[in-house]
GROMACS .gro file of C-alpha atoms in nm:
model
  230
    1VAL     CA    1  -8.317  13.002  15.809
    2ALA     CA    2  -8.193  13.266  15.568
    3GLU     CA    3  -8.241  13.038  15.267
    4VAL     CA    4  -8.593  12.948  15.379
    5LEU     CA    5  -8.678  13.319  15.405
    6LEU     CA    6  -8.522  13.380  15.063
    7LYS     CA    7  -8.739  13.113  14.902
    8ALA     CA    8  -9.048  13.219  15.098
    9THR     CA    9  -9.032  13.565  14.942
   10PRO     CA   10  -9.142  13.476  14.585
   11LEU     CA   11  -9.395  13.227  14.722
   12ILE     CA   12  -9.559  13.498  14.936
   13VAL     CA   13  -9.566  13.755  14.655
   14ILE     CA   14  -9.706  13.516  14.393
   15ALA     CA   15  -9.957  13.362  14.635
   16LEU     CA   16 -10.101  13.703  14.723
   17GLY     CA   17 -10.197  13.761  14.360
   18LEU     CA   18 -10.330  13.407  14.325
   19ALA     CA   19 -10.543  13.449  14.638
   20VAL     CA   20 -10.720  13.745  14.475
   21CYS     CA   21 -10.785  13.532  14.164
   22TYR     CA   22 -10.920  13.235  14.354
   23ARG     CA   23 -11.149  13.447  14.574
   24ALA     CA   24 -11.287  13.594  14.252
   25ASN     CA   25 -11.335  13.239  14.115
   26VAL     CA   26 -11.078  13.297  13.840
   27TRP     CA   27 -10.848  12.994  13.810
   28ASN     CA   28 -10.506  13.123  13.716
   29ILE     CA   29 -10.277  12.819  13.699
   30GLY     CA   30 -10.008  12.995  13.495
   31ALA     CA   31  -9.834  13.204  13.760
   32GLU     CA   32  -9.508  13.030  13.670
   33GLY     CA   33  -9.527  13.177  13.320
   34GLN     CA   34  -9.611  13.522  13.456
   35PHE     CA   35  -9.318  13.484  13.696
   36LEU     CA   36  -9.090  13.408  13.400
   37LEU     CA   37  -9.215  13.706  13.199
   38GLY     CA   38  -9.156  13.928  13.501
   39ALA     CA   39  -8.802  13.792  13.526
   40LEU     CA   40  -8.750  13.848  13.152
   41ALA     CA   41  -8.894  14.201  13.155
   42GLY     CA   42  -8.719  14.312  13.475
   43GLY     CA   43  -8.401  14.127  13.383
   44GLY     CA   44  -8.417  14.273  13.033
   45MET     CA   45  -8.435  14.624  13.176
   46ALA     CA   46  -8.140  14.553  13.408
   47LEU     CA   47  -7.949  14.401  13.115
   48TRP     CA   48  -8.019  14.705  12.896
   49LEU     CA   49  -7.899  14.945  13.166
   50THR     CA   50  -7.588  14.729  13.211
   51THR     CA   51  -7.497  14.694  12.843
   52GLN     CA   52  -7.562  15.062  12.776
   53GLY     CA   53  -7.350  15.160  13.074
   54ILE     CA   54  -7.632  15.368  13.220
   55VAL     CA   55  -7.546  15.396  13.589
   56LEU     CA   56  -7.853  15.528  13.768
   57PRO     CA   57  -7.885  15.569  14.145
   58LYS     CA   58  -8.018  15.248  14.303
   59ILE     CA   59  -8.325  15.439  14.426
   60VAL     CA   60  -8.413  15.493  14.057
   61ALA     CA   61  -8.270  15.184  13.885
   62LEU     CA   62  -8.417  14.920  14.118
   63PRO     CA   63  -8.779  15.050  14.112
   64LEU     CA   64  -8.749  15.075  13.732
   65VAL     CA   65  -8.644  14.710  13.708
   66LEU     CA   66  -8.919  14.593  13.946
   67ALA     CA   67  -9.188  14.802  13.775
   68THR     CA   68  -9.088  14.658  13.439
   69GLY     CA   69  -9.118  14.309  13.587
   70VAL     CA   70  -9.468  14.386  13.714
   71LEU     CA   71  -9.570  14.507  13.367
   72GLY     CA   72  -9.425  14.193  13.208
   73GLY     CA   73  -9.630  13.966  13.434
   74MET     CA   74  -9.942  14.175  13.376
   75ALA     CA   75  -9.898  14.161  12.999
   76TRP     CA   76  -9.874  13.780  13.007
   77ALA     CA   77 -10.183  13.757  13.229
   78ALA     CA   78 -10.366  14.002  13.002
   79LEU     CA   79 -10.347  13.749  12.717
   80VAL     CA   80 -10.524  13.497  12.940
   81ALA     CA   81 -10.789  13.754  13.036
   82LEU     CA   82 -10.842  13.854  12.671
   83LEU     CA   83 -10.892  13.496  12.553
   84ARG     CA   84 -11.131  13.423  12.842
   85ASP     CA   85 -11.321  13.750  12.791
   86ARG     CA   86 -11.352  13.747  12.412
   87PHE     CA   87 -11.362  13.376  12.330
   88ASN     CA   88 -11.463  13.215  12.662
   89ALA     CA   89 -11.142  13.009  12.656
   90SER     CA   90 -11.067  12.823  12.978
   91GLU     CA   91 -10.824  13.032  13.181
   92ILE     CA   92 -10.702  12.709  13.346
   93LEU     CA   93 -10.576  12.560  13.019
   94VAL     CA   94 -10.464  12.885  12.856
   95SER     CA   95 -10.265  13.009  13.157
   96LEU     CA   96 -10.105  12.666  13.204
   97MET     CA   97 -10.004  12.623  12.839
   98MET     CA   98  -9.856  12.974  12.832
   99VAL     CA   99  -9.605  12.866  13.098
  100TYR     CA  100  -9.429  12.652  12.838
  101ILE     CA  101  -9.426  12.935  12.585
  102ALA     CA  102  -9.264  13.162  12.845
  103ASP     CA  103  -9.004  12.892  12.916
  104MET     CA  104  -8.921  12.867  12.545
  105VAL     CA  105  -8.886  13.246  12.518
  106LEU     CA  106  -8.642  13.244  12.810
  107SER     CA  107  -8.439  12.963  12.654
  108TYR     CA  108  -8.428  13.140  12.317
  109LEU     CA  109  -8.298  13.462  12.472
  110VAL     CA  110  -8.031  13.316  12.702
  111TYR     CA  111  -7.907  13.071  12.436
  112GLY     CA  112  -7.924  13.340  12.167
  113PRO     CA  113  -7.945  13.720  12.160
  114TRP     CA  114  -7.887  13.783  12.531
  115LYS     CA  115  -7.608  13.528  12.585
  116ASP     CA  116  -7.291  13.666  12.742
  117PRO     CA  117  -7.030  13.671  12.461
  118ALA     CA  118  -6.755  13.628  12.721
  119GLY     CA  119  -6.938  13.354  12.911
  120TYR     CA  120  -6.756  13.054  12.758
  121ASN     CA  121  -7.073  12.961  12.567
  122PHE     CA  122  -7.277  12.908  12.885
  123PRO     CA  123  -7.646  13.002  12.837
  124GLN     CA  124  -7.654  13.306  13.061
  125THR     CA  125  -7.658  13.684  13.039
  126ILE     CA  126  -7.389  13.910  13.177
  127THR     CA  127  -7.417  13.996  13.546
  128PHE     CA  128  -7.635  14.300  13.605
  129LEU     CA  129  -7.501  14.627  13.739
  130LYS     CA  130  -7.499  14.655  14.118
  131SER     CA  131  -7.737  14.953  14.096
  132THR     CA  132  -8.004  14.728  13.940
  133GLN     CA  133  -7.969  14.442  14.190
  134VAL     CA  134  -8.188  14.395  14.498
  135PRO     CA  135  -7.978  14.481  14.806
  136ARG     CA  136  -7.921  14.215  15.070
  137LEU     CA  137  -8.042  14.274  15.423
  138PHE     CA  138  -7.746  14.112  15.602
  139ASP     CA  139  -7.385  14.037  15.521
  140GLY     CA  140  -7.323  13.668  15.466
  141SER     CA  141  -7.689  13.603  15.383
  142ARG     CA  142  -7.880  13.604  15.054
  143VAL     CA  143  -8.200  13.741  15.213
  144ASN     CA  144  -8.276  14.067  15.037
  145LEU     CA  145  -8.512  14.363  15.035
  146GLY     CA  146  -8.779  14.146  14.874
  147LEU     CA  147  -8.869  13.995  15.212
  148PRO     CA  148  -8.987  14.315  15.386
  149LEU     CA  149  -9.153  14.419  15.059
  150ALA     CA  150  -9.348  14.091  15.057
  151LEU     CA  151  -9.462  14.147  15.417
  152VAL     CA  152  -9.579  14.499  15.331
  153LEU     CA  153  -9.773  14.357  15.036
  154VAL     CA  154  -9.947  14.110  15.270
  155ALA     CA  155 -10.093  14.406  15.461
  156VAL     CA  156 -10.181  14.590  15.138
  157PHE     CA  157 -10.367  14.292  14.995
  158TRP     CA  158 -10.550  14.229  15.323
  159VAL     CA  159 -10.679  14.587  15.309
  160LEU     CA  160 -10.770  14.545  14.941
  161LEU     CA  161 -10.967  14.225  14.991
  162PHE     CA  162 -11.137  14.294  15.323
  163ARG     CA  163 -11.155  14.671  15.360
  164THR     CA  164 -11.230  14.806  15.012
  165TYR     CA  165 -11.535  14.810  14.787
  166ALA     CA  166 -11.333  14.663  14.497
  167GLY     CA  167 -11.227  14.369  14.711
  168PHE     CA  168 -11.587  14.314  14.819
  169GLN     CA  169 -11.696  14.308  14.455
  170LEU     CA  170 -11.431  14.049  14.371
  171GLN     CA  171 -11.528  13.819  14.656
  172VAL     CA  172 -11.901  13.842  14.594
  173GLY     CA  173 -11.842  13.769  14.226
  174GLY     CA  174 -11.648  13.458  14.318
  175LEU     CA  175 -11.867  13.328  14.600
  176ALA     CA  176 -12.209  13.419  14.460
  177PRO     CA  177 -12.210  13.509  14.088
  178ALA     CA  178 -12.590  13.542  14.080
  179ALA     CA  179 -12.586  13.788  14.371
  180ALA     CA  180 -12.305  13.982  14.201
  181ARG     CA  181 -12.510  14.013  13.881
  182TYR     CA  182 -12.815  14.122  14.080
  183ALA     CA  183 -12.606  14.390  14.253
  184GLY     CA  184 -12.480  14.514  13.918
  185PHE     CA  185 -12.118  14.407  13.966
  186SER     CA  186 -11.925  14.354  13.643
  187SER     CA  187 -11.792  14.001  13.596
  188ARG     CA  188 -11.564  14.127  13.316
  189LYS     CA  189 -11.412  14.389  13.546
  190ALA     CA  190 -11.358  14.125  13.815
  191LEU     CA  191 -11.190  13.892  13.565
  192TRP     CA  192 -10.950  14.157  13.439
  193MET     CA  193 -10.875  14.300  13.783
  194ALA     CA  194 -10.804  13.957  13.932
  195LEU     CA  195 -10.575  13.846  13.650
  196MET     CA  196 -10.393  14.180  13.630
  197LEU     CA  197 -10.320  14.176  14.003
  198SER     CA  198 -10.217  13.812  13.993
  199GLY     CA  199  -9.995  13.856  13.689
  200GLY     CA  200  -9.841  14.172  13.832
  201MET     CA  201  -9.748  14.003  14.158
  202ALA     CA  202  -9.600  13.702  13.979
  203GLY     CA  203  -9.405  13.940  13.756
  204LEU     CA  204  -9.277  14.128  14.060
  205ALA     CA  205  -9.158  13.800  14.211
  206GLY     CA  206  -8.979  13.717  13.886
  207ALA     CA  207  -8.803  14.054  13.877
  208LEU     CA  208  -8.702  14.016  14.243
  209GLU     CA  209  -8.555  13.675  14.165
  210ALA     CA  210  -8.367  13.786  13.852
  211ALA     CA  211  -8.230  14.104  14.012
  212GLY     CA  212  -8.189  13.945  14.353
  213PRO     CA  213  -8.017  13.613  14.424
  214LEU     CA  214  -7.949  13.537  14.055
  215GLY     CA  215  -7.817  13.874  13.936
  216GLN     CA  216  -7.852  13.754  13.576
  217LEU     CA  217  -8.081  13.543  13.356
  218THR     CA  218  -8.015  13.171  13.303
  219PRO     CA  219  -8.227  12.872  13.195
  220HIS     CA  220  -8.263  12.794  13.568
  221VAL     CA  221  -8.488  13.092  13.647
  222PRO     CA  222  -8.800  12.868  13.648
  223ALA     CA  223  -8.776  12.701  13.989
  224GLY     CA  224  -9.143  12.604  14.026
  225TYR     CA  225  -9.235  12.898  14.250
  226GLY     CA  226  -9.544  12.971  14.042
  227PHE     CA  227  -9.680  12.619  14.085
  228ALA     CA  228  -9.578  12.586  14.451
  229ALA     CA  229  -9.748  12.918  14.532
  230ILE     CA  230 -10.085  12.774  14.427
   0.00000   0.00000   0.00000
């Protein structure tokens, strides 16, 4: 049961962002890549704090790692939004192809600059400081703080989609583009908002995974959560 809950956490977080995209008729298929960039950004922050010996209180270090992960996922999704907005490139193909670029970046870092020099040549970083790792909820179980965070985000996204004007704009733009244009809603704004939210949530899931059950970066970070969440 604990392992099912552990694996449900990234699926819930990523799927929330994807749900916003799909209701806005924006087809983000590259959540796996945004997940990886979140893991790289959040893990990179945790690695930097560890190698520099900067011991911050967990209440500061952990939010810093997770926020960096969110920004990493958003940055990767922003490239998709930019190419769709400026050049009308298919977000389906662009987001999907960028997954493989993200995978190559991860491999380069863990086999190269970020590899643990005392790790017997295994492609992995050093283990992150305890202050940067996501705390577990129960002894003897790998379920961590990401699970209640994911459940809180479910409520937040429900309010966003069904109880806010911005959520209404997104859904109208996806369900009835002509009506959205008539109402003066911006399709560009909907595109960027949907992809930023989706990328941010995938990045958060990546940071939770890197700083949670893994506690380091390895080539095995991509576990297919981004594709399964679709």
